[in-house]
């Protein structure tokens, strides 16, 4: 079990997870991230700000994920295979992806719950704010998607491939595609 609280984690450049990469090699690990800022990161692949993978169980509460870039997917946050993520009351703002999911991307067998997050002013060609591309259940409740832009395709605020995502009381304003 690990707790990361109250840090301003700035910069970084990696293939995956420009600012933060969370992986658990053999034993599932619980990580709690509270009141942090993950900003100004660059990933040459996925997760410009944060990348989660491989048996990691992560809880993100009251964090800011901002001004990150991924040349592939998940400008601010990328959840990959085998990760379990709970995101509550975070602000995901001003992130960019060159392909899809400017703010967040959920992909390949990750289990996720999102509640009361602000996804604002992110951009990507598809799914400016958030891109759901997952085969496992995702629950999204009372999130606010505002001012996100899909620059070349659908999903200004959100692109949902319609797999297994449950949306409850989501709010959208000022998104465009």
PDB file of C-alpha atoms in Angstrom:
ATOM      1  CA  UNK A   1       0.000   0.000   0.000  1.00  0.00           C
ATOM      2  CA  UNK A   2       1.350   3.409  -0.897  1.00  0.00           C
ATOM      3  CA  UNK A   3       0.086   6.973  -0.459  1.00  0.00           C
ATOM      4  CA  UNK A   4       1.276   9.930  -2.517  1.00  0.00           C
ATOM      5  CA  UNK A   5      -0.258  13.149  -1.185  1.00  0.00           C
ATOM      6  CA  UNK A   6       0.248  16.863  -1.701  1.00  0.00           C
ATOM      7  CA  UNK A   7       2.964  16.837  -4.367  1.00  0.00           C
ATOM      8  CA  UNK A   8       3.416  19.060  -7.400  1.00  0.00           C
ATOM      9  CA  UNK A   9       4.995  16.639  -9.870  1.00  0.00           C
ATOM     10  CA  UNK A  10       6.130  18.626 -12.895  1.00  0.00           C
ATOM     11  CA  UNK A  11       7.602  17.605 -16.222  1.00  0.00           C
ATOM     12  CA  UNK A  12       8.977  14.376 -17.469  1.00  0.00           C
ATOM     13  CA  UNK A  13       9.225  12.617 -20.778  1.00  0.00           C
ATOM     14  CA  UNK A  14       8.756   8.866 -21.226  1.00  0.00           C
ATOM     15  CA  UNK A  15       7.287   6.427 -23.692  1.00  0.00           C
ATOM     16  CA  UNK A  16       4.403   5.758 -21.275  1.00  0.00           C
ATOM     17  CA  UNK A  17       3.479   8.025 -18.365  1.00  0.00           C
ATOM     18  CA  UNK A  18       5.294  11.305 -18.879  1.00  0.00           C
ATOM     19  CA  UNK A  19       4.809  12.395 -15.247  1.00  0.00           C
ATOM     20  CA  UNK A  20       3.707   9.184 -13.483  1.00  0.00           C
ATOM     21  CA  UNK A  21       3.782   5.499 -14.483  1.00  0.00           C
ATOM     22  CA  UNK A  22       2.103   3.031 -12.112  1.00  0.00           C
ATOM     23  CA  UNK A  23       2.822  -0.679 -12.587  1.00  0.00           C
ATOM     24  CA  UNK A  24       2.736  -3.575 -10.194  1.00  0.00           C
ATOM     25  CA  UNK A  25       4.991  -6.417 -11.384  1.00  0.00           C
ATOM     26  CA  UNK A  26       3.663  -9.564  -9.663  1.00  0.00           C
ATOM     27  CA  UNK A  27       1.612  -8.697  -6.591  1.00  0.00           C
ATOM     28  CA  UNK A  28      -1.401  -6.400  -6.847  1.00  0.00           C
ATOM     29  CA  UNK A  29      -0.646  -3.073  -5.209  1.00  0.00           C
ATOM     30  CA  UNK A  30      -3.000  -0.398  -3.894  1.00  0.00           C
ATOM     31  CA  UNK A  31      -1.903   3.181  -4.447  1.00  0.00           C
ATOM     32  CA  UNK A  32      -3.724   6.273  -3.204  1.00  0.00           C
ATOM     33  CA  UNK A  33      -3.019   9.636  -4.875  1.00  0.00           C
ATOM     34  CA  UNK A  34      -4.553  12.642  -3.079  1.00  0.00           C
ATOM     35  CA  UNK A  35      -4.164  16.411  -3.648  1.00  0.00           C
ATOM     36  CA  UNK A  36      -1.366  16.131  -6.218  1.00  0.00           C
ATOM     37  CA  UNK A  37      -0.668  17.980  -9.446  1.00  0.00           C
ATOM     38  CA  UNK A  38       0.604  15.945 -12.405  1.00  0.00           C
ATOM     39  CA  UNK A  39       1.528  18.458 -15.087  1.00  0.00           C
ATOM     40  CA  UNK A  40       3.690  19.319 -18.087  1.00  0.00           C
ATOM     41  CA  UNK A  41       4.484  15.710 -18.997  1.00  0.00           C
ATOM     42  CA  UNK A  42       5.084  14.216 -22.432  1.00  0.00           C
ATOM     43  CA  UNK A  43       4.689  10.615 -23.543  1.00  0.00           C
ATOM     44  CA  UNK A  44       5.912   9.389 -26.905  1.00  0.00           C
ATOM     45  CA  UNK A  45       3.174   6.764 -26.703  1.00  0.00           C
ATOM     46  CA  UNK A  46       0.455   6.708 -24.015  1.00  0.00           C
ATOM     47  CA  UNK A  47      -0.414   8.725 -20.921  1.00  0.00           C
ATOM     48  CA  UNK A  48       1.251  12.110 -21.170  1.00  0.00           C
ATOM     49  CA  UNK A  49       0.449  12.757 -17.502  1.00  0.00           C
ATOM     50  CA  UNK A  50      -0.415   9.410 -15.877  1.00  0.00           C
ATOM     51  CA  UNK A  51      -0.171   5.795 -17.111  1.00  0.00           C
ATOM     52  CA  UNK A  52      -1.580   2.842 -15.097  1.00  0.00           C
ATOM     53  CA  UNK A  53      -1.054  -0.844 -15.932  1.00  0.00           C
ATOM     54  CA  UNK A  54      -0.536  -4.422 -14.742  1.00  0.00           C
ATOM     55  CA  UNK A  55      -2.298  -5.402 -11.536  1.00  0.00           C
ATOM     56  CA  UNK A  56      -2.258  -1.870 -10.155  1.00  0.00           C
ATOM     57  CA  UNK A  57      -5.243  -0.737  -8.095  1.00  0.00           C
ATOM     58  CA  UNK A  58      -5.218   3.061  -8.003  1.00  0.00           C
ATOM     59  CA  UNK A  59      -7.389   5.630  -6.281  1.00  0.00           C
ATOM     60  CA  UNK A  60      -7.046   9.254  -7.464  1.00  0.00           C
ATOM     61  CA  UNK A  61      -8.878  11.879  -5.359  1.00  0.00           C
ATOM     62  CA  UNK A  62      -8.688  15.702  -5.636  1.00  0.00           C
ATOM     63  CA  UNK A  63      -5.756  15.706  -8.090  1.00  0.00           C
ATOM     64  CA  UNK A  64      -5.044  18.020 -10.999  1.00  0.00           C
ATOM     65  CA  UNK A  65      -3.854  16.451 -14.229  1.00  0.00           C
ATOM     66  CA  UNK A  66      -3.018  19.296 -16.578  1.00  0.00           C
ATOM     67  CA  UNK A  67      -0.969  20.469 -19.559  1.00  0.00           C
ATOM     68  CA  UNK A  68       0.232  16.992 -20.596  1.00  0.00           C
ATOM     69  CA  UNK A  69       0.713  15.581 -24.112  1.00  0.00           C
ATOM     70  CA  UNK A  70       0.757  12.087 -25.595  1.00  0.00           C
ATOM     71  CA  UNK A  71       1.748  11.465 -29.194  1.00  0.00           C
ATOM     72  CA  UNK A  72      -0.551   8.433 -29.254  1.00  0.00           C
ATOM     73  CA  UNK A  73      -3.472   8.193 -26.782  1.00  0.00           C
ATOM     74  CA  UNK A  74      -4.446   9.505 -23.346  1.00  0.00           C
ATOM     75  CA  UNK A  75      -3.008  12.998 -23.168  1.00  0.00           C
ATOM     76  CA  UNK A  76      -3.702  13.413 -19.444  1.00  0.00           C
ATOM     77  CA  UNK A  77      -4.467   9.884 -18.192  1.00  0.00           C
ATOM     78  CA  UNK A  78      -4.221   6.414 -19.737  1.00  0.00           C
ATOM     79  CA  UNK A  79      -5.536   3.208 -18.108  1.00  0.00           C
ATOM     80  CA  UNK A  80      -4.177   0.060 -19.746  1.00  0.00           C
ATOM     81  CA  UNK A  81      -4.610  -3.678 -19.317  1.00  0.00           C
ATOM     82  CA  UNK A  82      -5.073  -5.103 -15.872  1.00  0.00           C
ATOM     83  CA  UNK A  83      -5.384  -1.812 -14.005  1.00  0.00           C
ATOM     84  CA  UNK A  84      -8.227  -0.892 -11.679  1.00  0.00           C
ATOM     85  CA  UNK A  85      -8.767   2.841 -11.261  1.00  0.00           C
ATOM     86  CA  UNK A  86     -11.094   4.937  -9.137  1.00  0.00           C
ATOM     87  CA  UNK A  87     -11.091   8.644 -10.025  1.00  0.00           C
ATOM     88  CA  UNK A  88     -13.080  10.984  -7.754  1.00  0.00           C
ATOM     89  CA  UNK A  89     -13.231  14.801  -7.856  1.00  0.00           C
ATOM     90  CA  UNK A  90     -10.149  15.318 -10.021  1.00  0.00           C
ATOM     91  CA  UNK A  91      -9.596  18.088 -12.556  1.00  0.00           C
ATOM     92  CA  UNK A  92      -8.271  16.918 -15.908  1.00  0.00           C
ATOM     93  CA  UNK A  93      -7.564  20.076 -17.919  1.00  0.00           C
ATOM     94  CA  UNK A  94      -5.645  21.369 -20.925  1.00  0.00           C
ATOM     95  CA  UNK A  95      -4.226  18.007 -22.040  1.00  0.00           C
ATOM     96  CA  UNK A  96      -3.605  16.908 -25.634  1.00  0.00           C
ATOM     97  CA  UNK A  97      -3.340  13.660 -27.555  1.00  0.00           C
ATOM     98  CA  UNK A  98      -2.292  13.340 -31.194  1.00  0.00           C
ATOM     99  CA  UNK A  99      -4.656  10.378 -31.788  1.00  0.00           C
ATOM    100  CA  UNK A 100      -7.539  10.012 -29.266  1.00  0.00           C
ATOM    101  CA  UNK A 101      -8.510  10.755 -25.693  1.00  0.00           C
ATOM    102  CA  UNK A 102      -7.121  14.237 -25.086  1.00  0.00           C
ATOM    103  CA  UNK A 103      -7.984  14.179 -21.376  1.00  0.00           C
ATOM    104  CA  UNK A 104      -8.350  10.469 -20.588  1.00  0.00           C
ATOM    105  CA  UNK A 105      -8.325   7.093 -22.347  1.00  0.00           C
ATOM    106  CA  UNK A 106      -9.558   3.810 -20.861  1.00  0.00           C
ATOM    107  CA  UNK A 107      -8.366   0.791 -22.811  1.00  0.00           C
ATOM    108  CA  UNK A 108      -7.820  -2.981 -22.784  1.00  0.00           C
ATOM    109  CA  UNK A 109      -9.318  -4.763 -19.820  1.00  0.00           C
ATOM    110  CA  UNK A 110      -9.077  -2.034 -17.226  1.00  0.00           C
ATOM    111  CA  UNK A 111     -11.819  -1.713 -14.621  1.00  0.00           C
ATOM    112  CA  UNK A 112     -12.708   1.910 -13.829  1.00  0.00           C
ATOM    113  CA  UNK A 113     -15.053   4.073 -11.768  1.00  0.00           C
ATOM    114  CA  UNK A 114     -15.257   7.843 -12.359  1.00  0.00           C
ATOM    115  CA  UNK A 115     -17.222  10.197 -10.110  1.00  0.00           C
ATOM    116  CA  UNK A 116     -17.535  14.011  -9.991  1.00  0.00           C
ATOM    117  CA  UNK A 117     -14.453  14.743 -12.113  1.00  0.00           C
ATOM    118  CA  UNK A 118     -14.063  17.890 -14.210  1.00  0.00           C
ATOM    119  CA  UNK A 119     -12.770  17.119 -17.701  1.00  0.00           C
ATOM    120  CA  UNK A 120     -12.132  20.504 -19.266  1.00  0.00           C
ATOM    121  CA  UNK A 121     -10.398  22.110 -22.266  1.00  0.00           C
ATOM    122  CA  UNK A 122      -8.677  18.958 -23.548  1.00  0.00           C
ATOM    123  CA  UNK A 123      -8.250  18.091 -27.226  1.00  0.00           C
ATOM    124  CA  UNK A 124      -7.549  15.208 -29.588  1.00  0.00           C
ATOM    125  CA  UNK A 125      -8.618  14.233 -33.102  1.00  0.00           C
ATOM    126  CA  UNK A 126     -11.202  11.785 -31.600  1.00  0.00           C
ATOM    127  CA  UNK A 127     -12.595  11.991 -28.073  1.00  0.00           C
ATOM    128  CA  UNK A 128     -11.318  15.401 -27.031  1.00  0.00           C
ATOM    129  CA  UNK A 129     -12.260  15.011 -23.367  1.00  0.00           C
ATOM    130  CA  UNK A 130     -12.405  11.264 -22.839  1.00  0.00           C
ATOM    131  CA  UNK A 131     -12.169   8.135 -24.969  1.00  0.00           C
ATOM    132  CA  UNK A 132     -13.723   4.864 -23.748  1.00  0.00           C
ATOM    133  CA  UNK A 133     -12.261   1.868 -25.579  1.00  0.00           C
ATOM    134  CA  UNK A 134     -12.511  -0.958 -23.092  1.00  0.00           C
ATOM    135  CA  UNK A 135     -13.948  -4.441 -22.789  1.00  0.00           C
ATOM    136  CA  UNK A 136     -14.482  -4.325 -19.013  1.00  0.00           C
ATOM    137  CA  UNK A 137     -17.237  -2.467 -17.163  1.00  0.00           C
ATOM    138  CA  UNK A 138     -16.778   1.228 -16.535  1.00  0.00           C
ATOM    139  CA  UNK A 139     -19.095   3.360 -14.418  1.00  0.00           C
ATOM    140  CA  UNK A 140     -19.116   7.138 -14.904  1.00  0.00           C
ATOM    141  CA  UNK A 141     -21.258   9.225 -12.531  1.00  0.00           C
ATOM    142  CA  UNK A 142     -21.773  13.013 -12.346  1.00  0.00           C
ATOM    143  CA  UNK A 143     -18.674  13.995 -14.284  1.00  0.00           C
ATOM    144  CA  UNK A 144     -18.603  17.359 -16.062  1.00  0.00           C
ATOM    145  CA  UNK A 145     -17.170  17.565 -19.590  1.00  0.00           C
ATOM    146  CA  UNK A 146     -16.640  21.174 -20.642  1.00  0.00           C
ATOM    147  CA  UNK A 147     -14.875  22.925 -23.530  1.00  0.00           C
ATOM    148  CA  UNK A 148     -13.218  19.797 -24.934  1.00  0.00           C
ATOM    149  CA  UNK A 149     -12.527  19.560 -28.669  1.00  0.00           C
ATOM    150  CA  UNK A 150     -12.304  16.648 -31.081  1.00  0.00           C
ATOM    151  CA  UNK A 151     -10.253  18.252 -33.838  1.00  0.00           C
ATOM    152  CA  UNK A 152     -10.819  15.716 -36.657  1.00  0.00           C
ATOM    153  CA  UNK A 153     -13.642  13.369 -35.709  1.00  0.00           C
ATOM    154  CA  UNK A 154     -16.433  12.571 -33.253  1.00  0.00           C
ATOM    155  CA  UNK A 155     -16.659  13.044 -29.511  1.00  0.00           C
ATOM    156  CA  UNK A 156     -15.788  16.565 -28.422  1.00  0.00           C
ATOM    157  CA  UNK A 157     -16.611  15.851 -24.789  1.00  0.00           C
ATOM    158  CA  UNK A 158     -16.616  12.063 -24.975  1.00  0.00           C
ATOM    159  CA  UNK A 159     -16.236   9.222 -27.429  1.00  0.00           C
ATOM    160  CA  UNK A 160     -17.726   5.964 -26.197  1.00  0.00           C
ATOM    161  CA  UNK A 161     -17.372   2.892 -28.397  1.00  0.00           C
ATOM    162  CA  UNK A 162     -20.524   1.621 -26.684  1.00  0.00           C
ATOM    163  CA  UNK A 163     -18.917  -1.380 -25.108  1.00  0.00           C
ATOM    164  CA  UNK A 164     -19.696  -1.664 -21.388  1.00  0.00           C
ATOM    165  CA  UNK A 165     -19.839   1.879 -20.007  1.00  0.00           C
ATOM    166  CA  UNK A 166     -22.639   2.970 -17.685  1.00  0.00           C
ATOM    167  CA  UNK A 167     -23.221   6.742 -17.589  1.00  0.00           C
ATOM    168  CA  UNK A 168     -25.293   8.300 -14.809  1.00  0.00           C
ATOM    169  CA  UNK A 169     -26.112  12.020 -14.587  1.00  0.00           C
ATOM    170  CA  UNK A 170     -23.185  13.118 -16.731  1.00  0.00           C
ATOM    171  CA  UNK A 171     -22.987  16.811 -17.679  1.00  0.00           C
ATOM    172  CA  UNK A 172     -21.754  18.268 -20.973  1.00  0.00           C
ATOM    173  CA  UNK A 173     -21.257  21.912 -21.923  1.00  0.00           C
ATOM    174  CA  UNK A 174     -19.387  23.750 -24.661  1.00  0.00           C
ATOM    175  CA  UNK A 175     -17.708  20.709 -26.247  1.00  0.00           C
ATOM    176  CA  UNK A 176     -17.196  20.557 -30.003  1.00  0.00           C
ATOM    177  CA  UNK A 177     -16.191  18.223 -32.787  1.00  0.00           C
TER     178      UNK A 177
END
